[in-house]
Amino acid sequence: MKNTKFIELDILRIISCLIVVVLIHIPNNYGYTFYMDFSTYTGYLFHTLGINNSMSAFVFISGFSLFLSKNNRNLNSRTKIGQFLKKRFLRIFPLYWIALIIYFIIFPFFETSFIYGVAHVFGLQIFFAPLGGDPIWTIWFIGIIVLYYLIFIVLSYLDSLKKIIPAAIIIDAIFVALNLLFGIVEYRFFQYYNFFILGIIIAKFYTSNEFENLKEKLLSKNKNGFIFLALIIALVCLPVYFLTSNLVYTYLNAQHGTPHIVFLVMQQAGSFEIAIAVILMNLIAVLFIASSISILYLVKRLLFKIFKEKSVQKIFSTVGYATFGVYLFHRPLLIIFSEIITRIFNINLFTKANLWIVLMFVPFIFLVSFFVQRIVDWGVAWCVAFPTRKKTDMTIEADPIAS
């Protein structure tokens, strides 16, 4: 099966990024805390589940996209592994290192040991936490992605779900043992691990002959079969999502006095209690991802009816391209924006009346992140191509001498 571009995943990535910026960090640190106007449960629904669902979606998309690419399957040689690591390294670390430097400059109060600082440089902060200390705000996400990518290399050897699923469980058990025995591997590794594996499993099924046969049968009966299937999934999963969210909120509050996993960890709740909370939050996130992708698939089909397909793909692919930069740089950019508005124009951004000013800055964050990503990608491409270019130039210069 040829590689396919899923616009609905680009849209979900954009929505997840907006959730982190608009529903989490702006009301937390950079603008009016609008959750004060709503009930505690509403805050849980949009804030607590917002960060849980958005990060789960990011990780799911990452696992799915990795396995969907033919070049990433069956990494059974040093050459293939080297190419995979090189591509992932060049995609993540140059931009991440820029963000890391900025975070150390803007947030100098982080009391990080030299060794733990080095762990941050190599994206291993989640592995050495919590023993080494708390990972730096926001960019802790790189710490789980790096570990997941390394795990992907192992799983890519396996050619069937009968091998991938048991192997994924064994790997998870190894990390659990490391946590229990040595106090390393932070809880967020476990919180989102299943979504990375789920993305791989779904991609494996999507690229299988079984899915092709199922697809042919479905479309032979009704050419709009996938539209009806997406509609059914959305109509089932969305109500169940809200019902489950309410039940989990009630259960966790009754059992632990809080629906927040991070507070359970801080309260040093038992490993079993934390595991149950993680499973429940995972269930909610699965329902969110399933209903979101189904709804966004329907939105995509509608947009393709109204506009040119290539135009729609280009718009969402372009915005989606900026999301990695938005995730890394939105905090520093919001701080700079807040300082300018507060100090120069003497405007209080933490009042309800001025919330719109902060929200108006969100598109600018996407724009800046897009161009930063472009510049970094251009620089990386130039550096990678330089040895080849230099060798070619030397060959051209040597020809007259040889003749």
GROMACS .gro file of N, CA, C and O in nm, residues 134-199:
model
  264
  134ASP      N    1   1.283   1.725   3.826
  134ASP     CA    2   1.168   1.746   3.737
  134ASP      C    3   1.214   1.791   3.599
  134ASP      O    4   1.298   1.881   3.588
  135PRO      N    5   1.160   1.730   3.493
  135PRO     CA    6   1.193   1.776   3.357
  135PRO      C    7   1.148   1.921   3.336
  135PRO      O    8   1.052   1.967   3.397
  136ILE      N    9   1.219   1.991   3.249
  136ILE     CA   10   1.186   2.130   3.220
  136ILE      C   11   1.048   2.140   3.159
  136ILE      O   12   1.007   2.057   3.078
  137TRP      N   13   0.975   2.244   3.199
  137TRP     CA   14   0.838   2.266   3.150
  137TRP      C   15   0.827   2.243   2.999
  137TRP      O   16   0.916   2.277   2.923
  138THR      N   17   0.713   2.193   2.961
  138THR     CA   18   0.671   2.185   2.821
  138THR      C   19   0.758   2.094   2.736
  138THR      O   20   0.707   2.001   2.673
  139ILE      N   21   0.889   2.119   2.734
  139ILE     CA   22   0.975   2.039   2.646
  139ILE      C   23   1.009   1.903   2.706
  139ILE      O   24   1.090   1.830   2.650
  140TRP      N   25   0.944   1.868   2.817
  140TRP     CA   26   0.956   1.731   2.869
  140TRP      C   27   0.906   1.631   2.765
  140TRP      O   28   0.949   1.514   2.763
  141PHE      N   29   0.817   1.678   2.676
  141PHE     CA   30   0.757   1.591   2.575
  141PHE      C   31   0.864   1.526   2.486
  141PHE      O   32   0.848   1.412   2.443
  142ILE      N   33   0.973   1.599   2.461
  142ILE     CA   34   1.080   1.544   2.380
  142ILE      C   35   1.139   1.420   2.448
  142ILE      O   36   1.180   1.323   2.382
  143GLY      N   37   1.139   1.421   2.581
  143GLY     CA   38   1.194   1.309   2.657
  143GLY      C   39   1.120   1.178   2.636
  143GLY      O   40   1.181   1.071   2.636
  144ILE      N   41   0.988   1.185   2.617
  144ILE     CA   42   0.915   1.060   2.593
  144ILE      C   43   0.922   1.020   2.445
  144ILE      O   44   0.929   0.902   2.413
  145ILE      N   45   0.924   1.118   2.356
  145ILE     CA   46   0.931   1.088   2.213
  145ILE      C   47   1.063   1.018   2.179
  145ILE      O   48   1.066   0.922   2.100
  146VAL      N   49   1.174   1.065   2.238
  146VAL     CA   50   1.304   1.002   2.213
  146VAL      C   51   1.302   0.855   2.257
  146VAL      O   52   1.348   0.766   2.183
  147LEU      N   53   1.247   0.828   2.375
  147LEU     CA   54   1.239   0.690   2.422
  147LEU      C   55   1.148   0.606   2.334
  147LEU      O   56   1.180   0.490   2.302
  148TYR      N   57   1.036   0.663   2.292
  148TYR     CA   58   0.943   0.590   2.205
  148TYR      C   59   1.008   0.557   2.071
  148TYR      O   60   0.986   0.448   2.015
  149TYR      N   61   1.086   0.649   2.017
  149TYR     CA   62   1.153   0.624   1.889
  149TYR      C   63   1.255   0.512   1.902
  149TYR      O   64   1.270   0.430   1.810
  150LEU      N   65   1.326   0.506   2.013
  150LEU     CA   66   1.421   0.398   2.036
  150LEU      C   67   1.349   0.264   2.049
  150LEU      O   68   1.397   0.161   1.998
  151ILE      N   69   1.233   0.266   2.114
  151ILE     CA   70   1.153   0.144   2.127
  151ILE      C   71   1.100   0.102   1.990
  151ILE      O   72   1.092  -0.018   1.960
  152PHE      N   73   1.067   0.200   1.906
  152PHE     CA   74   1.016   0.171   1.772
  152PHE      C   75   1.116   0.088   1.691
  152PHE      O   76   1.076   0.000   1.613
  153ILE      N   77   1.245   0.116   1.710
  153ILE     CA   78   1.347   0.040   1.637
  153ILE      C   79   1.336  -0.108   1.668
  153ILE      O   80   1.345  -0.194   1.579
  154VAL      N   81   1.312  -0.140   1.795
  154VAL     CA   82   1.297  -0.280   1.836
  154VAL      C   83   1.170  -0.341   1.776
  154VAL      O   84   1.174  -0.451   1.718
  155LEU      N   85   1.060  -0.268   1.784
  155LEU     CA   86   0.932  -0.320   1.736
  155LEU      C   87   0.928  -0.332   1.584
  155LEU      O   88   0.853  -0.414   1.530
  156SER      N   89   1.008  -0.252   1.515
  156SER     CA   90   1.005  -0.254   1.369
  156SER      C   91   1.060  -0.385   1.313
  156SER      O   92   1.033  -0.420   1.198
  157TYR      N   93   1.138  -0.457   1.393
  157TYR     CA   94   1.189  -0.588   1.351
  157TYR      C   95   1.076  -0.689   1.333
  157TYR      O   96   1.086  -0.783   1.254
  158LEU      N   97   0.970  -0.670   1.409
  158LEU     CA   98   0.864  -0.771   1.417
  158LEU      C   99   0.763  -0.751   1.305
  158LEU      O  100   0.723  -0.640   1.274
  159ASP      N  101   0.722  -0.860   1.243
  159ASP     CA  102   0.641  -0.851   1.122
  159ASP      C  103   0.493  -0.880   1.142
  159ASP      O  104   0.416  -0.887   1.046
  160SER      N  105   0.450  -0.897   1.267
  160SER     CA  106   0.309  -0.926   1.291
  160SER      C  107   0.266  -0.871   1.426
  160SER      O  108   0.349  -0.854   1.517
  161LEU      N  109   0.136  -0.845   1.438
  161LEU     CA  110   0.083  -0.793   1.564
  161LEU      C  111   0.096  -0.896   1.676
  161LEU      O  112   0.105  -0.860   1.794
  162LYS      N  113   0.099  -1.025   1.639
  162LYS     CA  114   0.116  -1.130   1.739
  162LYS      C  115   0.251  -1.121   1.809
  162LYS      O  116   0.268  -1.171   1.920
  163LYS      N  117   0.347  -1.057   1.742
  163LYS     CA  118   0.479  -1.036   1.802
  163LYS      C  119   0.494  -0.896   1.860
  163LYS      O  120   0.557  -0.876   1.963
  164ILE      N  121   0.435  -0.796   1.791
  164ILE     CA  122   0.449  -0.657   1.832
  164ILE      C  123   0.385  -0.632   1.968
  164ILE      O  124   0.445  -0.570   2.057
  165ILE      N  125   0.263  -0.681   1.987
  165ILE     CA  126   0.189  -0.655   2.112
  165ILE      C  127   0.259  -0.717   2.234
  165ILE      O  128   0.281  -0.649   2.334
  166PRO      N  129   0.296  -0.847   2.229
  166PRO     CA  130   0.369  -0.904   2.344
  166PRO      C  131   0.502  -0.833   2.371
  166PRO      O  132   0.539  -0.810   2.487
  167ALA      N  133   0.573  -0.797   2.264
  167ALA     CA  134   0.700  -0.728   2.280
  167ALA      C  135   0.680  -0.591   2.345
  167ALA      O  136   0.760  -0.551   2.432
  168ALA      N  137   0.574  -0.522   2.305
  168ALA     CA  138   0.544  -0.391   2.364
  168ALA      C  139   0.512  -0.404   2.513
  168ALA      O  140   0.552  -0.319   2.594
  169ILE      N  141   0.442  -0.511   2.550
  169ILE     CA  142   0.408  -0.536   2.690
  169ILE      C  143   0.535  -0.565   2.771
  169ILE      O  144   0.552  -0.516   2.883
  170ILE      N  145   0.624  -0.646   2.714
  170ILE     CA  146   0.749  -0.680   2.783
  170ILE      C  147   0.835  -0.556   2.804
  170ILE      O  148   0.891  -0.535   2.912
  171ILE      N  149   0.843  -0.471   2.701
  171ILE     CA  150   0.921  -0.347   2.712
  171ILE      C  151   0.862  -0.257   2.820
  171ILE      O  152   0.936  -0.198   2.901
  172ASP      N  153   0.729  -0.247   2.823
  172ASP     CA  154   0.663  -0.167   2.926
  172ASP      C  155   0.696  -0.222   3.065
  172ASP      O  156   0.723  -0.146   3.158
  173ALA      N  157   0.695  -0.355   3.079
  173ALA     CA  158   0.725  -0.418   3.208
  173ALA      C  159   0.869  -0.389   3.251
  173ALA      O  160   0.897  -0.368   3.369
  174ILE      N  161   0.961  -0.385   3.155
  174ILE     CA  162   1.101  -0.353   3.186
  174ILE      C  163   1.112  -0.212   3.243
  174ILE      O  164   1.182  -0.188   3.343
  175PHE      N  165   1.041  -0.116   3.180
  175PHE     CA  166   1.046   0.021   3.229
  175PHE      C  167   0.976   0.034   3.365
  175PHE      O  168   1.018   0.116   3.448
  176VAL      N  169   0.872  -0.043   3.387
  176VAL     CA  170   0.806  -0.044   3.519
  176VAL      C  171   0.905  -0.093   3.624
  176VAL      O  172   0.915  -0.035   3.734
  177ALA      N  173   0.978  -0.198   3.592
  177ALA     CA  174   1.078  -0.252   3.686
  177ALA      C  175   1.187  -0.149   3.716
  177ALA      O  176   1.229  -0.134   3.832
  178LEU      N  177   1.231  -0.075   3.615
  178LEU     CA  178   1.332   0.029   3.635
  178LEU      C  179   1.279   0.138   3.729
  178LEU      O  180   1.353   0.190   3.814
  179ASN      N  181   1.151   0.169   3.714
  179ASN     CA  182   1.090   0.271   3.799
  179ASN      C  183   1.081   0.224   3.944
  179ASN      O  184   1.114   0.298   4.037
  180LEU      N  185   1.038   0.100   3.962
  180LEU     CA  186   1.019   0.047   4.097
  180LEU      C  187   1.151   0.021   4.168
  180LEU      O  188   1.164   0.043   4.289
  181LEU      N  189   1.252  -0.025   4.093
  181LEU     CA  190   1.379  -0.063   4.154
  181LEU      C  191   1.476   0.054   4.172
  181LEU      O  192   1.547   0.061   4.274
  182PHE      N  193   1.477   0.146   4.075
  182PHE     CA  194   1.579   0.251   4.078
  182PHE      C  195   1.522   0.393   4.084
  182PHE      O  196   1.597   0.489   4.092
  183GLY      N  197   1.389   0.406   4.080
  183GLY     CA  198   1.327   0.538   4.089
  183GLY      C  199   1.346   0.624   3.966
  183GLY      O  200   1.339   0.747   3.974
  184ILE      N  201   1.372   0.562   3.852
  184ILE     CA  202   1.386   0.637   3.727
  184ILE      C  203   1.266   0.609   3.636
  184ILE      O  204   1.181   0.525   3.670
  185VAL      N  205   1.257   0.678   3.526
  185VAL     CA  206   1.148   0.672   3.428
  185VAL      C  207   1.023   0.737   3.488
  185VAL      O  208   0.950   0.677   3.567
  186GLU      N  209   0.998   0.861   3.448
  186GLU     CA  210   0.887   0.938   3.504
  186GLU      C  211   0.752   0.884   3.459
  186GLU      O  212   0.743   0.817   3.355
  187TYR      N  213   0.647   0.915   3.536
  187TYR     CA  214   0.514   0.858   3.514
  187TYR      C  215   0.457   0.890   3.377
  187TYR      O  216   0.377   0.814   3.320
  188ARG      N  217   0.497   1.004   3.317
  188ARG     CA  218   0.439   1.042   3.188
  188ARG      C  219   0.482   0.948   3.074
  188ARG      O  220   0.413   0.939   2.973
  189PHE      N  221   0.594   0.879   3.092
  189PHE     CA  222   0.632   0.777   2.995
  189PHE      C  223   0.522   0.672   2.987
  189PHE      O  224   0.481   0.630   2.878
  190PHE      N  225   0.472   0.627   3.103
  190PHE     CA  226   0.370   0.524   3.109
  190PHE      C  227   0.232   0.579   3.069
  190PHE      O  228   0.150   0.507   3.012
  191GLN      N  229   0.209   0.706   3.100
  191GLN     CA  230   0.079   0.766   3.072
  191GLN      C  231   0.049   0.769   2.922
  191GLN      O  232  -0.068   0.752   2.881
  192TYR      N  233   0.153   0.787   2.839
  192TYR     CA  234   0.130   0.801   2.694
  192TYR      C  235   0.187   0.687   2.612
  192TYR      O  236   0.167   0.683   2.491
  193TYR      N  237   0.254   0.593   2.675
  193TYR     CA  238   0.319   0.482   2.603
  193TYR      C  239   0.218   0.401   2.520
  193TYR      O  240   0.244   0.366   2.404
  194ASN      N  241   0.104   0.371   2.581
  194ASN     CA  242   0.005   0.288   2.512
  194ASN      C  243  -0.045   0.351   2.383
  194ASN      O  244  -0.086   0.281   2.290
  195PHE      N  245  -0.042   0.485   2.377
  195PHE     CA  246  -0.091   0.552   2.256
  195PHE      C  247   0.009   0.543   2.142
  195PHE      O  248  -0.028   0.540   2.025
  196PHE      N  249   0.136   0.541   2.176
  196PHE     CA  250   0.238   0.519   2.074
  196PHE      C  251   0.223   0.379   2.016
  196PHE      O  252   0.227   0.360   1.893
  197ILE      N  253   0.203   0.280   2.104
  197ILE     CA  254   0.184   0.142   2.059
  197ILE      C  255   0.054   0.129   1.982
  197ILE      O  256   0.048   0.060   1.879
  198LEU      N  257  -0.051   0.196   2.027
  198LEU     CA  258  -0.180   0.192   1.957
  198LEU      C  259  -0.165   0.248   1.815
  198LEU      O  260  -0.224   0.193   1.720
  199GLY      N  261  -0.090   0.357   1.802
  199GLY     CA  262  -0.066   0.414   1.669
  199GLY      C  263   0.002   0.315   1.577
  199GLY      O  264  -0.033   0.302   1.459
   0.00000   0.00000   0.00000
